[in-house]
PDB file of C-alpha atoms and ligand atoms in Angstrom:
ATOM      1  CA  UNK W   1      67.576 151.665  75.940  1.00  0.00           C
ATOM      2  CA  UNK W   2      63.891 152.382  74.982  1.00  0.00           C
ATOM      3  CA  UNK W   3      62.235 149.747  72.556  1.00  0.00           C
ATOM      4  CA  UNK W   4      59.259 151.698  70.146  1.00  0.00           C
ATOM      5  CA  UNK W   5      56.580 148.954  69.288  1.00  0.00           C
ATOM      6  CA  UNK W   6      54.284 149.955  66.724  1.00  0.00           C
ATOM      7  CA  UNK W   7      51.267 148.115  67.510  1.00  0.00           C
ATOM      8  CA  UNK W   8      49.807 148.405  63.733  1.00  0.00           C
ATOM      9  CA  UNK W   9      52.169 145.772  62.763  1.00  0.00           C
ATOM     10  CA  UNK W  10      50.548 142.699  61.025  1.00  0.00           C
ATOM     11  CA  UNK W  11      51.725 140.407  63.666  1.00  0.00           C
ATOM     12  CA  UNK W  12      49.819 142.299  66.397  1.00  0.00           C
ATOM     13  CA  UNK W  13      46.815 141.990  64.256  1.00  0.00           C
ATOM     14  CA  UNK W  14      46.716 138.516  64.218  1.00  0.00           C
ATOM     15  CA  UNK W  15      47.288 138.460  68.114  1.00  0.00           C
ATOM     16  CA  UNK W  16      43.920 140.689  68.365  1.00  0.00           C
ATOM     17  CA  UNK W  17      42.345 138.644  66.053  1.00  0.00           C
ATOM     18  CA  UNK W  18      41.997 140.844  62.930  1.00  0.00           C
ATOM     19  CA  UNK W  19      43.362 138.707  60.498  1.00  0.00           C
ATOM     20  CA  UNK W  20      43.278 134.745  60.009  1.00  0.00           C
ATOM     21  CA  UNK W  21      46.439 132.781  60.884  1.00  0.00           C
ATOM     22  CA  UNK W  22      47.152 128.722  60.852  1.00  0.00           C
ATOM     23  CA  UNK W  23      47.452 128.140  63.804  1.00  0.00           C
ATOM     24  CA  UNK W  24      50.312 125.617  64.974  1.00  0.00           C
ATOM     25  CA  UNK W  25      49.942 126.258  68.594  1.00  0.00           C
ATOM     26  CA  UNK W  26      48.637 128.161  71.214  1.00  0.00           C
ATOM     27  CA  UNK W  27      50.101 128.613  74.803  1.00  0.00           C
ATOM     28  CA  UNK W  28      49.321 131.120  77.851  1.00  0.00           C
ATOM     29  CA  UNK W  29      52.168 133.625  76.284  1.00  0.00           C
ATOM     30  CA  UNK W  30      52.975 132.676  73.065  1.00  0.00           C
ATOM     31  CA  UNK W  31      51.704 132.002  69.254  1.00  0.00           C
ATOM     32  CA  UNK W  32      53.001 129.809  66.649  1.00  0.00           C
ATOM     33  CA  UNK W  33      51.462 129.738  62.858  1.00  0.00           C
ATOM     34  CA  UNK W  34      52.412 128.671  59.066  1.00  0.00           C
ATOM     35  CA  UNK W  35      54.388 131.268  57.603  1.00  0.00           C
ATOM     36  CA  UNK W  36      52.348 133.131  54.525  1.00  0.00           C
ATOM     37  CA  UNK W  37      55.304 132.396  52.436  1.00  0.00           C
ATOM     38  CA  UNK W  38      56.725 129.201  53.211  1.00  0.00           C
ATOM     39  CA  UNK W  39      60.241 128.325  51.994  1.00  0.00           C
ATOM     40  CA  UNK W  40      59.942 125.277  53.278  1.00  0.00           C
ATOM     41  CA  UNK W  41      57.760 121.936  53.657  1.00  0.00           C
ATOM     42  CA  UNK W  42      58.082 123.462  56.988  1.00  0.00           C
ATOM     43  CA  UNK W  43      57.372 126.966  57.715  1.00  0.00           C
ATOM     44  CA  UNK W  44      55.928 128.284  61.114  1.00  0.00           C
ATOM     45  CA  UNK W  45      56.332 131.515  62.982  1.00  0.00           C
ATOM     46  CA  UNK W  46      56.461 131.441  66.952  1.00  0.00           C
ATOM     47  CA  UNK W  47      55.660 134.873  68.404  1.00  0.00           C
ATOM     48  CA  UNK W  48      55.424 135.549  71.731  1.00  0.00           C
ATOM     49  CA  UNK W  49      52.116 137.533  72.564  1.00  0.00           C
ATOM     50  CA  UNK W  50      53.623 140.558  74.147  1.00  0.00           C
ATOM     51  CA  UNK W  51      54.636 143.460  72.483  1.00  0.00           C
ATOM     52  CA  UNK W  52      58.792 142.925  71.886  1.00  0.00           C
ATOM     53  CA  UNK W  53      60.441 144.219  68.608  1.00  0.00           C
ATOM     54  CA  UNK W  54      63.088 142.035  68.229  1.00  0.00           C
ATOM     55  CA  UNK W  55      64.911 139.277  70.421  1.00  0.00           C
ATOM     56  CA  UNK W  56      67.092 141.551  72.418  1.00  0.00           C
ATOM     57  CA  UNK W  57      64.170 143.656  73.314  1.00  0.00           C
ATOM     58  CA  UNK W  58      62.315 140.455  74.626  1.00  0.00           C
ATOM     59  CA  UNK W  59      65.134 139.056  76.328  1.00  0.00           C
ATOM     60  CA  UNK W  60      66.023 142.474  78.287  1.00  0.00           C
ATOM     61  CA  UNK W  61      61.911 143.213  79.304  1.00  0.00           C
ATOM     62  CA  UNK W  62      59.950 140.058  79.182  1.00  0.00           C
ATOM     63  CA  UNK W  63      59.094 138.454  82.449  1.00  0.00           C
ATOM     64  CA  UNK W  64      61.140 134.907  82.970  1.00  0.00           C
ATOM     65  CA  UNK W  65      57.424 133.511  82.609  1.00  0.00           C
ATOM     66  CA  UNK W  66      57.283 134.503  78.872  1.00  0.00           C
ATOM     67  CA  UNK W  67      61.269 133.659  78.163  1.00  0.00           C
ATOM     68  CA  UNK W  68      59.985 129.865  79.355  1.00  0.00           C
ATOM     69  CA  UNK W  69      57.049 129.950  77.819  1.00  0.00           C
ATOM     70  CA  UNK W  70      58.178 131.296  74.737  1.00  0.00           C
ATOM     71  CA  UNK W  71      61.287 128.700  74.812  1.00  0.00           C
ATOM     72  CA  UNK W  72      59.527 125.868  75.610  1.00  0.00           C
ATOM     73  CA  UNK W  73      57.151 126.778  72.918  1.00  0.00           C
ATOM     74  CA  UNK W  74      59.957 127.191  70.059  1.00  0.00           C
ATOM     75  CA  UNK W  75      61.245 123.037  70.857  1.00  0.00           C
ATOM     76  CA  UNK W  76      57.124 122.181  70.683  1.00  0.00           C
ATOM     77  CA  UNK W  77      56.777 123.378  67.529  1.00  0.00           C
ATOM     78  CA  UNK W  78      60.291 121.513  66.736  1.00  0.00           C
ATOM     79  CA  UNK W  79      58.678 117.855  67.715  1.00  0.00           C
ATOM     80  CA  UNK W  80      54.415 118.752  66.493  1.00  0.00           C
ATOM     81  CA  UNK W  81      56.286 119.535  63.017  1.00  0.00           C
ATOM     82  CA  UNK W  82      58.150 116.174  63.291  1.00  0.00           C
ATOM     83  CA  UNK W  83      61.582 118.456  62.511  1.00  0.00           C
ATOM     84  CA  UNK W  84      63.157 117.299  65.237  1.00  0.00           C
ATOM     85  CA  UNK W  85      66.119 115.252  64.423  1.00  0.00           C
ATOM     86  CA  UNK W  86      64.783 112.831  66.896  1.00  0.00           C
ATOM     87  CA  UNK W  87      61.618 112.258  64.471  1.00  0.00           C
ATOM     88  CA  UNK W  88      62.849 113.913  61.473  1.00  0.00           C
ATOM     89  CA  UNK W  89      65.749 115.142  59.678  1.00  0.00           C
ATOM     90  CA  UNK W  90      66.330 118.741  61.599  1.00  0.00           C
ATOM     91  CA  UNK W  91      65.411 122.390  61.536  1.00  0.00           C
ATOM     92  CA  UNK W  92      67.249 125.739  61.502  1.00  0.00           C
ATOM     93  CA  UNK W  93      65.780 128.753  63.646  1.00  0.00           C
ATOM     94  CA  UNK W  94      66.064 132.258  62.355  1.00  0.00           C
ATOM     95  CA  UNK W  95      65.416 135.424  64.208  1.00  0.00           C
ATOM     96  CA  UNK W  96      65.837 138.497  61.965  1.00  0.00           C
ATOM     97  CA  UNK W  97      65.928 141.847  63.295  1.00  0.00           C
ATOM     98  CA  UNK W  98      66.436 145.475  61.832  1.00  0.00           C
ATOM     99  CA  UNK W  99      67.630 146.598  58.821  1.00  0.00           C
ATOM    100  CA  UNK W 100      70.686 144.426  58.103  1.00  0.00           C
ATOM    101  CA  UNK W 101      68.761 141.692  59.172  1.00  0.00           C
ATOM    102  CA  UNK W 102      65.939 142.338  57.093  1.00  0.00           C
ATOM    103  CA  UNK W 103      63.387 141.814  59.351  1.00  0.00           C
ATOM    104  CA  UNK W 104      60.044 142.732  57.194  1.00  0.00           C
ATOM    105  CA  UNK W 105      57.247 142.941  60.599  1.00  0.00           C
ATOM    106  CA  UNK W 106      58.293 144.542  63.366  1.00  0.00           C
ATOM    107  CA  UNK W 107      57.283 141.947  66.335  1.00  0.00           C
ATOM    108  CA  UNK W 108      59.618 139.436  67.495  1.00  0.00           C
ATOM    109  CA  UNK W 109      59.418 135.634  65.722  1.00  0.00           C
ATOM    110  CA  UNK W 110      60.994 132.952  65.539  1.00  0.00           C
ATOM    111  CA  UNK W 111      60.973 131.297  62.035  1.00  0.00           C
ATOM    112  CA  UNK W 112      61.390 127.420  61.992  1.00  0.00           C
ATOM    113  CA  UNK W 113      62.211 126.316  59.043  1.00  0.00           C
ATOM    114  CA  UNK W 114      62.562 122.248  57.954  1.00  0.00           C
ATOM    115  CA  UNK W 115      61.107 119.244  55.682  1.00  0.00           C
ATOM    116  CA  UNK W 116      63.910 119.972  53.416  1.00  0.00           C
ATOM    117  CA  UNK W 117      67.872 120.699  52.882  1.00  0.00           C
ATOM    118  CA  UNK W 118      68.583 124.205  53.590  1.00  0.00           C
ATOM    119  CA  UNK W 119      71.475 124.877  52.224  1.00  0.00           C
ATOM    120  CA  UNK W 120      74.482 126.863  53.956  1.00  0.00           C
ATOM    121  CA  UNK W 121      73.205 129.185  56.857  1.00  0.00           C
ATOM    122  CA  UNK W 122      74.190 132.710  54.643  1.00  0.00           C
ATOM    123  CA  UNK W 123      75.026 133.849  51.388  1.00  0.00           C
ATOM    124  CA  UNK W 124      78.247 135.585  50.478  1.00  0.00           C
ATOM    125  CA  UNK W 125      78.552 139.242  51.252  1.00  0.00           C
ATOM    126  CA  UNK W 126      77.440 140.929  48.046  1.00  0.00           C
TER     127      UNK W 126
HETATM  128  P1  LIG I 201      61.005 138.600  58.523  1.00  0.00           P
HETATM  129  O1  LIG I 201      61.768 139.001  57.291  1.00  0.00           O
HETATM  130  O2  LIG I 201      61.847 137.746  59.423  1.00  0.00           O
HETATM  131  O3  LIG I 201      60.401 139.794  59.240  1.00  0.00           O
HETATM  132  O4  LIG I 201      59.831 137.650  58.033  1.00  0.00           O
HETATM  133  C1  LIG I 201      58.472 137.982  58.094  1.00  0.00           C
HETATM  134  C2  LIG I 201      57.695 136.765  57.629  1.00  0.00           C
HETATM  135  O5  LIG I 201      56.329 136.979  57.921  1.00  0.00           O
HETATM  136  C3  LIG I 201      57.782 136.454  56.137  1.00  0.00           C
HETATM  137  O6  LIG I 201      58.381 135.168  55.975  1.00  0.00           O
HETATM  138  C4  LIG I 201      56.346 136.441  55.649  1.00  0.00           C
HETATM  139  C5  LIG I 201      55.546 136.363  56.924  1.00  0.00           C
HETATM  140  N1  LIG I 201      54.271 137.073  56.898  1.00  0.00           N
HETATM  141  C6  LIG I 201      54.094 138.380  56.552  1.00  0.00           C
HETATM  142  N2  LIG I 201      52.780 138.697  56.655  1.00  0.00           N
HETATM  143  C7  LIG I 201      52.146 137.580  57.093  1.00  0.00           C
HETATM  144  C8  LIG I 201      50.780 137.280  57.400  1.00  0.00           C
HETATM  145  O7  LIG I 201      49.882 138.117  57.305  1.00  0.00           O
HETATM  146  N3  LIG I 201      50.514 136.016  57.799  1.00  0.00           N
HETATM  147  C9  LIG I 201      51.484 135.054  57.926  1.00  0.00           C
HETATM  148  N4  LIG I 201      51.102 133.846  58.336  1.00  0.00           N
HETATM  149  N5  LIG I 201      52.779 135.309  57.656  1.00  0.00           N
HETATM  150  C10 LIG I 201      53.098 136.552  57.235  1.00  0.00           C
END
């Protein structure tokens, strides 16, 4: 299968730097930052830095190096953002892709989302 990244997306800006982001953290292949439009006391995207669509795409062409990093990255953001049910009262982690998932930028994140109840994980089928 052949993945089509279009590198114009807003995501890949921020990763060269053309627009401002919060950061949250910063590793070797991966970026996490506050969501634009929080729906949540906690908010943050993780990205990784490489150019993958969606999560399938990542997890059939990024190098193991990435997957970890990336990974590893994800549970970091989990304990800085004191989500963590170890120091807080939990997260959920949402990954939408395509069309019937509604996925609005076309690079691969992450969204953690916390600080509040969220509620059942989907809405009835309209
Ligand atoms: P999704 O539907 O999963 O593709 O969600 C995309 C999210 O990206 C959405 O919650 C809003 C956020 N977003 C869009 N543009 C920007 C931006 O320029 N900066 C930041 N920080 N977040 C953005």
């Amino acid at each position: 299968m052949a993945y089509h990244y279009d590198d114009q997306n807003i995501f890949a800006k921020i990763l060269r730097g053309e627009i401002p982001n919060d950061t949250v953290l910063e590793t070797e292949h991966t970026l996490a930052f506050r969501d634009i439009n929080a729906q949540a006391p906690t908010h943050v995207l993780v990205i990784p830095k490489g150019s993958y669509v969606t999560f399938d795409h990542f997890s059939a062409e990024a190098s193991d190096a990435e997957i970890i990093d990336f990974t590893r990255a994800i549970g970091a953001v989990c304990r800085l953002t004191e989500v963590s049910p170890d120091a807080g009262n939990g997260y959920r982690l949402i990954a939408n892709a395509g069309r019937d998932g509604v996925q609005e930028v076309p690079h691969l994140h992450v969204h953690v989302i916390g600080g509040r109840v969220l509620g059942r994980m989907l809405q009835p089928a309209r």
